[in-house]
Amino acid sequence: MSVRFDLDPSVTSELRDGICALWTDVSNAGGAVGFVPPVTPEDVRPDLLGHLAAMAEGRERLVVGRDAAGRVLATAFLNLNSHRLMRHWLWVYTVMVHPSQQGRGTGRELMTAVADAARTLDGITGIRLTCRGGTGISRFYAACGYKEVGRVPGAIKVADGDLRDDVTMWLELH
């Protein structure tokens, strides 16, 4: 299945609902995207609305991957730094690939699209993201060229007695 990636698509009700459904599906499949399963679209929607508000204010950009029918299969939000000393790099949040796409290269394509999008933004020379330890996802990001640059032990509480490291990854753009 071919996935087309776009930067800053028009925010329609179909896109909003598609991202909400994706976020719910990824969370319920065990994806580390801010929630612990089980979740419903109603649980996810407030966080999504926060991202959409930041986009409307020009503080965030969206990379979205869709199939030929327009179904949302992947997303990443690029958060622009407002601090004058950090405007040369951006954060990437809520990196998601639909569970049906796992192992098909869609995640790597998404991360390539994220880096390509960042390179189009004036003055951006690096990308920073965080991920939940204990999931193996830092190996995926390393395979995409990111380097682990920091780790806060036990900073993420997914359940009583289940604390995970907050891992910071960095990609230098060339």
XYZ file of N, CA and C in Angstrom, residues 7 17 49 64 72-73 76 90 150 152 162:
33
model
N 2.900 17.951 4.104
C 3.146 18.921 5.170
C 2.027 19.949 5.127
N -10.959 13.830 12.267
C -11.497 12.544 12.712
C -10.539 11.403 12.399
N -7.043 18.448 19.839
C -7.471 19.845 19.698
C -6.377 20.813 20.122
N 1.374 14.471 7.612
C 0.376 13.398 7.643
C 0.597 12.470 6.460
N -6.095 8.363 7.032
C -4.899 8.781 7.768
C -4.215 7.537 8.343
N -2.949 7.337 7.946
C -2.171 6.181 8.396
C -0.960 6.559 9.233
N 2.889 13.146 12.393
C 3.896 13.699 13.295
C 3.662 15.208 13.344
N 13.645 22.032 16.093
C 12.239 21.856 16.438
C 12.028 20.520 17.140
N 19.974 11.965 25.787
C 19.588 12.130 27.176
C 18.579 11.095 27.606
N 16.046 10.347 31.253
C 15.633 10.619 32.622
C 14.989 9.335 33.146
N 5.174 0.866 37.456
C 5.737 0.739 36.106
C 6.212 2.106 35.636
